[in-house]
Coordinates of C-alpha atoms in Angstrom, one line a residue:
Chain A
M98 CA -22.7 -0.2 14.1
E99 CA -25.0 -1.4 11.4
K100 CA -24.0 -4.0 9.6
D101 CA -25.1 -1.4 6.3
Q102 CA -22.5 1.4 8.3
L103 CA -19.7 -1.3 8.2
F104 CA -20.0 -2.5 5.0
Q105 CA -20.0 1.9 3.9
Y106 CA -16.8 2.8 6.6
L107 CA -15.2 -0.1 4.5
L108 CA -16.0 0.7 1.2
R109 CA -13.9 4.3 2.2
F110 CA -10.6 3.1 2.6
G111 CA -11.0 0.7 0.1
D112 CA -12.6 3.6 -2.3
N113 CA -9.8 6.1 -1.0
T114 CA -7.1 3.7 -1.9
L115 CA -8.4 2.1 -4.8
V116 CA -9.0 5.6 -6.3
L117 CA -6.0 6.8 -5.7
G118 CA -3.9 4.2 -6.2
H119 CA -4.8 4.6 -10.0
R120 CA -5.0 8.2 -10.7
V121 CA -1.5 7.3 -9.2
S122 CA -0.1 4.5 -11.8
E123 CA -2.1 7.1 -14.2
W124 CA 2.0 8.5 -14.7
C125 CA 3.5 5.2 -15.1
G126 CA 5.8 5.8 -18.3
H127 CA 5.4 9.8 -18.1
A128 CA 7.4 10.9 -14.7
P129 CA 10.1 13.7 -14.9
V130 CA 13.0 11.0 -14.3
L131 CA 13.2 7.5 -14.0
E132 CA 13.2 7.2 -10.4
E133 CA 10.1 9.1 -9.8
D134 CA 8.5 6.7 -12.8
I135 CA 9.3 4.0 -9.9
A136 CA 8.3 5.7 -7.2
L137 CA 5.1 6.0 -8.7
A138 CA 4.1 2.8 -9.7
N139 CA 5.1 1.2 -6.4
T140 CA 3.3 3.4 -4.4
A141 CA 0.2 2.7 -6.8
L142 CA 1.0 -1.2 -6.2
D143 CA 1.0 -0.6 -2.9
L144 CA -2.3 1.3 -2.2
I145 CA -4.0 -1.2 -4.9
G146 CA -3.0 -4.0 -2.7
Q147 CA -4.3 -2.6 0.1
T148 CA -7.4 -2.0 -2.0
Q149 CA -8.2 -5.6 -2.1
M150 CA -7.9 -5.8 1.7
W151 CA -10.3 -3.5 2.0
L152 CA -12.8 -4.1 0.0
G153 CA -12.0 -8.2 0.2
L154 CA -13.4 -7.3 3.6
A155 CA -16.3 -5.2 2.6
G156 CA -17.0 -8.2 0.6
E157 CA -17.6 -10.2 3.6
V158 CA -19.4 -7.9 5.8
E159 CA -22.2 -7.1 3.0
G160 CA -22.3 -11.2 2.2
K161 CA -24.3 -10.6 -1.0
G162 CA -21.1 -12.8 -2.4
R163 CA -19.4 -9.5 -4.1
S164 CA -15.4 -9.5 -4.2
A165 CA -13.1 -7.5 -4.1
D166 CA -13.0 -7.4 -8.2
D167 CA -16.9 -6.9 -8.7
L168 CA -16.7 -4.3 -6.0
A169 CA -14.1 -2.0 -7.6
M170 CA -15.3 -3.0 -11.5
L171 CA -18.8 -3.1 -11.0
R172 CA -20.3 -0.7 -8.9
D173 CA -21.1 3.2 -10.9
A174 CA -19.7 6.5 -9.5
W175 CA -23.0 7.1 -7.1
D176 CA -21.5 4.1 -5.2
F177 CA -18.1 5.0 -5.0
R178 CA -16.8 6.2 -1.4
N179 CA -13.9 7.9 -1.6
V180 CA -12.9 11.5 -0.7
L181 CA -13.1 13.8 -3.4
L182 CA -9.3 14.5 -2.9
V183 CA -8.0 11.6 -4.4
E184 CA -10.2 11.5 -7.5
Q185 CA -8.6 14.9 -8.7
P186 CA -6.8 14.7 -11.5
N187 CA -2.7 14.5 -11.3
G188 CA -1.9 18.3 -12.3
D189 CA 2.1 18.7 -13.2
F190 CA 4.2 16.3 -10.8
G191 CA 3.6 18.8 -7.9
Q192 CA 0.3 18.7 -7.9
T193 CA 0.5 15.2 -7.6
L194 CA 2.8 14.6 -5.1
M195 CA 0.8 17.3 -3.3
R196 CA -2.0 15.4 -3.8
Q197 CA -0.4 12.5 -1.8
F198 CA 1.4 14.3 0.8
L199 CA -2.2 15.8 1.5
F200 CA -3.7 11.9 1.5
D201 CA -0.8 10.4 3.6
L202 CA -0.7 12.8 6.4
W203 CA -4.3 11.9 6.8
H204 CA -4.1 8.4 5.7
D205 CA -1.2 7.7 8.3
L206 CA -2.8 8.4 11.3
V207 CA -6.3 6.9 10.3
L208 CA -4.0 3.9 10.3
T209 CA -2.0 4.1 13.5
E210 CA -5.7 4.5 15.2
L211 CA -6.9 2.0 13.4
Q212 CA -4.2 -0.4 14.5
N213 CA -6.6 -0.8 17.9
S214 CA -9.9 -1.1 16.1
A215 CA -12.5 -3.3 18.1
E216 CA -12.5 -5.1 14.8
P217 CA -10.3 -7.4 14.5
R218 CA -10.0 -7.2 11.5
I219 CA -9.6 -4.0 10.3
A220 CA -6.2 -3.7 12.7
E221 CA -5.2 -6.7 10.7
I222 CA -5.4 -4.7 7.5
A223 CA -4.9 -1.0 9.4
E224 CA -1.6 -2.7 10.8
K225 CA 0.2 -4.0 7.1
A226 CA -0.9 -1.0 5.5
S227 CA 0.2 1.0 8.1
K228 CA 3.3 0.2 7.5
E229 CA 3.6 1.1 3.8
V230 CA 1.8 4.1 4.2
R231 CA 5.3 5.6 6.6
Y232 CA 7.1 4.9 3.3
H233 CA 5.3 7.0 1.5
L234 CA 4.2 9.3 3.6
E235 CA 8.0 9.8 4.0
R236 CA 9.2 10.5 0.1
S237 CA 6.0 12.7 0.1
R238 CA 6.2 15.4 2.4
D239 CA 10.4 15.3 1.7
T240 CA 9.6 15.8 -2.2
V241 CA 6.6 18.5 -0.9
I242 CA 9.6 20.5 1.6
G243 CA 12.2 20.1 -1.5
L244 CA 9.7 21.6 -4.7
G245 CA 8.6 23.4 -2.0
D246 CA 11.7 25.5 -0.9
G247 CA 13.5 25.2 -4.3
T248 CA 13.6 27.0 -7.2
A249 CA 10.9 29.9 -7.7
E250 CA 9.3 28.2 -10.6
S251 CA 9.1 24.9 -8.3
H252 CA 7.9 27.2 -5.8
A253 CA 5.4 28.3 -7.4
R254 CA 3.7 25.6 -9.1
M255 CA 3.4 23.8 -5.2
Q256 CA 1.7 26.8 -4.3
A257 CA -0.3 27.1 -7.4
A258 CA -1.2 22.6 -6.1
L259 CA -1.9 23.7 -2.2
D260 CA -4.3 26.5 -3.2
L261 CA -6.0 24.2 -6.1
L262 CA -6.0 21.2 -3.5
Y263 CA -6.7 22.4 0.1
P264 CA -10.7 22.8 0.2
F265 CA -10.6 18.8 -0.6
V266 CA -9.1 18.4 2.6
G267 CA -12.0 19.3 5.3
E268 CA -13.3 16.1 3.6
M269 CA -11.3 13.5 5.3
S270 CA -11.5 14.6 8.6
A271 CA -15.5 16.1 9.4
P272 CA -17.2 13.4 10.5
D273 CA -20.8 12.3 9.9
E274 CA -23.0 10.2 11.1
I275 CA -21.1 6.5 9.5
D276 CA -18.0 7.8 11.0
L277 CA -19.5 8.6 14.2
A278 CA -21.0 5.4 14.2
A279 CA -17.3 4.0 13.6
H280 CA -16.0 5.0 16.6
E281 CA -18.8 5.2 19.3
A282 CA -18.2 1.2 18.1
G283 CA -14.5 1.4 19.0
I284 CA -14.1 0.4 15.0
G285 CA -12.6 3.8 14.4
P286 CA -10.9 6.8 15.7
D287 CA -11.9 10.3 16.4
L288 CA -12.2 12.6 13.6
A289 CA -12.2 15.6 15.5
E290 CA -9.3 14.7 16.9
I291 CA -7.3 13.3 13.7
D292 CA -7.9 16.8 11.8
Q293 CA -6.1 18.8 15.0
R294 CA -3.5 16.8 14.9
Y295 CA -3.8 16.5 11.4
R296 CA -4.0 20.5 10.6
A297 CA -0.5 20.9 13.3
A298 CA 1.0 18.5 11.3
L299 CA 0.6 20.4 7.8
S300 CA 1.2 23.9 9.6
D301 CA 4.4 22.5 10.8
L302 CA 5.3 21.0 7.2
M303 CA 3.7 23.9 4.8
G304 CA 6.4 26.2 7.5
E305 CA 9.3 24.3 6.1
A306 CA 7.9 24.3 2.6
T307 CA 7.8 27.5 2.4
L308 CA 3.6 27.3 1.6
T309 CA 1.5 29.3 3.0
L310 CA -1.6 27.6 3.6
P311 CA -4.5 29.2 2.2
A312 CA -6.9 31.4 4.6
D313 CA -10.3 30.5 3.6
S314 CA -11.4 26.7 5.4
F315 CA -14.2 26.2 3.2
A316 CA -14.3 22.4 2.0
H317 CA -15.6 20.6 -1.0
K318 CA -18.0 17.4 0.5
G319 CA -19.5 14.7 -0.9
G320 CA -17.2 11.8 -1.7
K321 CA -17.8 9.7 0.7
S322 CA -21.5 10.1 1.0
G323 CA -21.2 9.4 -2.5
A324 CA -23.4 12.4 -3.2
R325 CA -22.2 14.6 -5.2
H326 CA -18.4 12.9 -6.9
S327 CA -16.7 15.7 -8.5
E328 CA -16.9 14.9 -12.4
H329 CA -13.7 13.5 -12.7
L330 CA -14.8 10.2 -10.9
G331 CA -16.9 8.3 -13.5
H332 CA -13.4 9.6 -16.2
I333 CA -11.7 7.6 -14.1
L334 CA -14.3 4.3 -15.0
T335 CA -14.2 4.4 -17.4
Q336 CA -10.7 3.4 -17.8
M337 CA -10.7 1.6 -15.0
Q338 CA -13.5 -0.6 -15.5
W339 CA -13.2 -0.9 -19.7
L340 CA -11.8 -4.3 -19.3
Q341 CA -14.5 -5.9 -17.4
R342 CA -17.2 -3.7 -18.7
A343 CA -17.0 -4.6 -22.3
Y344 CA -16.1 -8.4 -21.4
P345 CA -18.1 -9.1 -18.2
G346 CA -16.2 -12.1 -16.6
A347 CA -13.1 -11.6 -17.9
V348 CA -10.4 -13.4 -16.3
W349 CA -6.2 -13.0 -16.1
Chain B
M553 CA -4.8 -47.1 2.5
V554 CA -3.0 -45.0 4.6
I555 CA -1.1 -42.5 3.5
A556 CA 1.9 -41.3 5.9
K557 CA 2.5 -37.7 6.7
A558 CA 5.6 -36.4 5.9
P559 CA 7.0 -35.0 9.1
L560 CA 7.1 -31.2 9.3
A561 CA 11.2 -31.1 9.2
D562 CA 11.0 -32.4 5.8
I563 CA 8.3 -29.7 4.9
W564 CA 10.6 -27.2 5.7
A565 CA 13.0 -28.3 3.8
W566 CA 11.2 -28.3 0.6
L567 CA 10.3 -24.8 1.1
D568 CA 13.6 -23.7 1.5
Q569 CA 14.0 -24.8 -1.9
V570 CA 11.6 -22.9 -3.5
P571 CA 13.3 -19.7 -4.9
D572 CA 11.8 -16.2 -3.7
P573 CA 10.1 -14.9 -8.4
E574 CA 12.2 -12.1 -7.8
I575 CA 14.8 -12.8 -6.0
P576 CA 15.8 -15.8 -7.1
V577 CA 19.2 -16.1 -4.7
I578 CA 17.1 -16.6 -2.0
S579 CA 14.3 -18.8 -0.7
V580 CA 10.4 -18.1 0.2
V581 CA 11.4 -19.5 4.0
D582 CA 14.6 -17.0 3.9
L583 CA 12.7 -13.8 3.3
G584 CA 10.8 -15.0 6.2
I585 CA 7.4 -15.3 4.2
I586 CA 6.3 -19.2 5.8
R587 CA 4.5 -18.9 8.8
D588 CA 3.9 -21.7 10.1
V589 CA 3.1 -25.5 8.6
A590 CA 1.1 -27.8 10.4
Y591 CA -1.7 -30.4 10.0
D592 CA -5.0 -30.0 10.4
G593 CA -5.8 -33.2 10.9
D594 CA -4.6 -34.8 7.4
T595 CA -4.2 -31.3 6.0
L596 CA -1.3 -29.5 5.5
V597 CA -2.1 -26.2 6.2
V598 CA 0.8 -23.6 5.0
A599 CA -0.1 -21.0 6.2
I600 CA 2.0 -17.3 3.6
T601 CA 2.2 -13.8 4.9
P602 CA 2.9 -11.0 1.6
T603 CA 6.2 -8.9 1.9
Y604 CA 4.0 -6.3 0.6
S605 CA 0.1 -6.0 0.2
G606 CA 0.5 -5.7 -3.6
C607 CA 3.1 -7.2 -4.5
P608 CA 3.2 -9.3 -8.0
A609 CA 5.2 -11.8 -7.0
T610 CA 2.6 -13.6 -4.2
S611 CA 0.2 -14.9 -5.8
V612 CA 3.1 -16.4 -8.2
I613 CA 5.1 -18.4 -5.2
A614 CA 2.0 -19.6 -3.9
I615 CA 1.6 -21.2 -7.3
D616 CA 5.5 -22.2 -7.1
I617 CA 4.9 -23.5 -3.5
E618 CA 2.2 -25.1 -4.2
A619 CA 4.0 -27.3 -6.7
A620 CA 6.7 -28.1 -4.9
L621 CA 4.7 -29.7 -2.3
R622 CA 2.8 -31.5 -4.7
A623 CA 5.8 -32.4 -6.6
K624 CA 6.7 -34.1 -3.6
G625 CA 3.8 -36.1 -2.9
V626 CA 1.8 -33.6 -0.8
D627 CA -1.8 -34.1 -2.2
D628 CA -3.7 -32.7 1.3
L629 CA -2.9 -29.3 0.9
R630 CA -4.4 -26.0 2.0
L631 CA -1.9 -22.3 1.6
E632 CA -3.5 -20.0 3.9
T633 CA -2.7 -16.0 3.8
R634 CA -1.7 -14.3 7.3
I635 CA -1.8 -11.0 7.2
S636 CA -1.0 -10.1 11.0
P637 CA 1.5 -9.8 12.5
A638 CA 2.9 -8.0 9.7
W639 CA 6.0 -9.4 7.9
T640 CA 9.3 -7.5 8.5
T641 CA 12.9 -8.0 6.7
D642 CA 13.3 -8.9 10.7
W643 CA 12.0 -12.2 9.8
L644 CA 15.2 -12.2 6.8
S645 CA 17.2 -15.5 8.1
D646 CA 20.7 -14.7 8.6
K647 CA 21.3 -17.4 5.2
G648 CA 18.8 -15.7 3.6
R649 CA 21.4 -11.6 4.7
A650 CA 24.3 -13.5 3.5
K651 CA 22.6 -14.6 0.1
L652 CA 21.5 -11.4 -0.8
E653 CA 24.3 -9.5 -0.6
A654 CA 26.9 -12.1 -2.7
Y655 CA 23.8 -11.8 -5.3
G656 CA 24.5 -7.6 -5.2
I657 CA 21.7 -6.6 -3.0
A658 CA 22.9 -4.8 0.2
P659 CA 20.3 -6.7 2.9
P660 CA 18.4 -4.2 5.3
N661 CA 19.6 -1.8 7.9
P662 CA 17.9 -1.3 11.2
A663 CA 19.5 2.6 10.4
G664 CA 17.3 3.1 7.2
G665 CA 20.4 2.2 4.4
P666 CA 22.9 -0.3 3.6
D667 CA 25.6 -0.2 5.8
R668 CA 28.2 -0.9 2.7
C669 CA 28.3 -1.0 -1.2
P670 CA 27.6 -5.2 -1.4
H671 CA 30.2 -5.0 -4.9
C672 CA 33.5 -3.1 -3.3
G673 CA 32.5 -2.7 0.8
G674 CA 32.9 0.8 0.4
G675 CA 30.8 2.9 3.1
D676 CA 30.7 6.5 1.1
L677 CA 26.9 5.5 0.5
E678 CA 24.1 7.7 -1.5
R679 CA 20.6 7.1 -2.0
I680 CA 19.4 6.9 -5.9
S681 CA 16.0 7.0 -4.5
Q682 CA 13.5 5.3 -2.1
F683 CA 11.7 2.5 -4.3
G684 CA 13.6 0.5 -6.5
S685 CA 12.8 -2.9 -9.3
T686 CA 10.4 -4.4 -6.9
P687 CA 8.4 -3.5 -3.8
C688 CA 11.2 -4.4 -1.0
K689 CA 13.5 -2.3 -2.6
A690 CA 15.3 1.2 -3.0
Q691 CA 18.1 2.0 -5.5
W692 CA 21.6 3.4 -3.9
R693 CA 24.4 4.1 -5.0
C694 CA 28.4 4.2 -4.0
K695 CA 30.6 6.6 -4.8
S696 CA 33.8 4.4 -3.9
C697 CA 33.5 2.4 -7.0
L698 CA 30.7 4.4 -8.5
E699 CA 28.2 0.9 -8.7
P700 CA 24.6 1.0 -8.4
F701 CA 23.1 -1.3 -6.4
D702 CA 19.7 -2.4 -4.2
Y703 CA 18.9 -2.2 -0.9
F704 CA 16.5 -4.2 1.1
K705 CA 14.3 -2.1 2.1
C706 CA 14.1 -2.0 6.0
I707 CA 10.3 -2.6 7.4

């Protein structure tokens, strides 16, 4: 695998956790009950911690002296490599937890495989992150089932969230040349195989949650390649990067 | 000038005096995050593993460890972060588990929840939230004494 491809591959993991971590942190102080507020903030914290590992390694691989902070705070939207799903707005609590579940399920499958990566530094990060993500998945899965198979109101909101977010599911497991190169080199998993397991698990769980998967499998793409991010990413960056843009080099 | 290197047993004993900043009743050694202490030439190398990758206490712990060792005269010192093998609550010391419970935090349990209420010892318990006041804890409640309590998540 070419060095630049490996760099791009690592940015995908780091940008997924960075952007989702930031999104989830937007709930801090706003969640419906205190326990959920704490749960969301803790999830965001884990994701930002994982970001430091992924982007730290990405910076090392790139070899231009950029730190995890430089990569997080000083790139513009077109250089981000997260999937479109994680940059979608929070919406209501149900929509946030549906987004979390759709991502956690994929994240857990991929991290499990990455523990066998031929690149030992990737395997180490995956081993660490996997324990945290399994816990996230447990919670988002239980919450999606509870709200889906809940009241008429919660069911309707969860179905609306699924309908809204389902077109962003396909991008995660649709391999492009970088994913294929990573798989070829023994560094990353076979995404086609991940996709099969993902869809089987998703279908089972939506049955439990009494929710109906949309029939149309159209997938929006362009996040992980950086070609077409949604308009939401730029708005996230204006908030997330504001301090470093206004006061370059400011430190804690 | 020749400076005597402190014996490793002393270093471990000193580290066992450094409290966890969030749960000060247990030490960083009790927590199981000190993975290795060794000399690389004259440099003392302390390998630390984070509990959770985003735990904000991690950097405070590193500062506290460095300050404690320097106070004992260890000047040639390097701290290393080691993420693999990943931290597990199996590494909590028995002493640490007992201290946690006495402090009102139920120690981790492979069954996925606390054994008994750390306040009254009751066994009729319910989970309030999978998460708690720090990344390593969840919130539970005892249905006998009705007190909520922290549970140290088992990972």
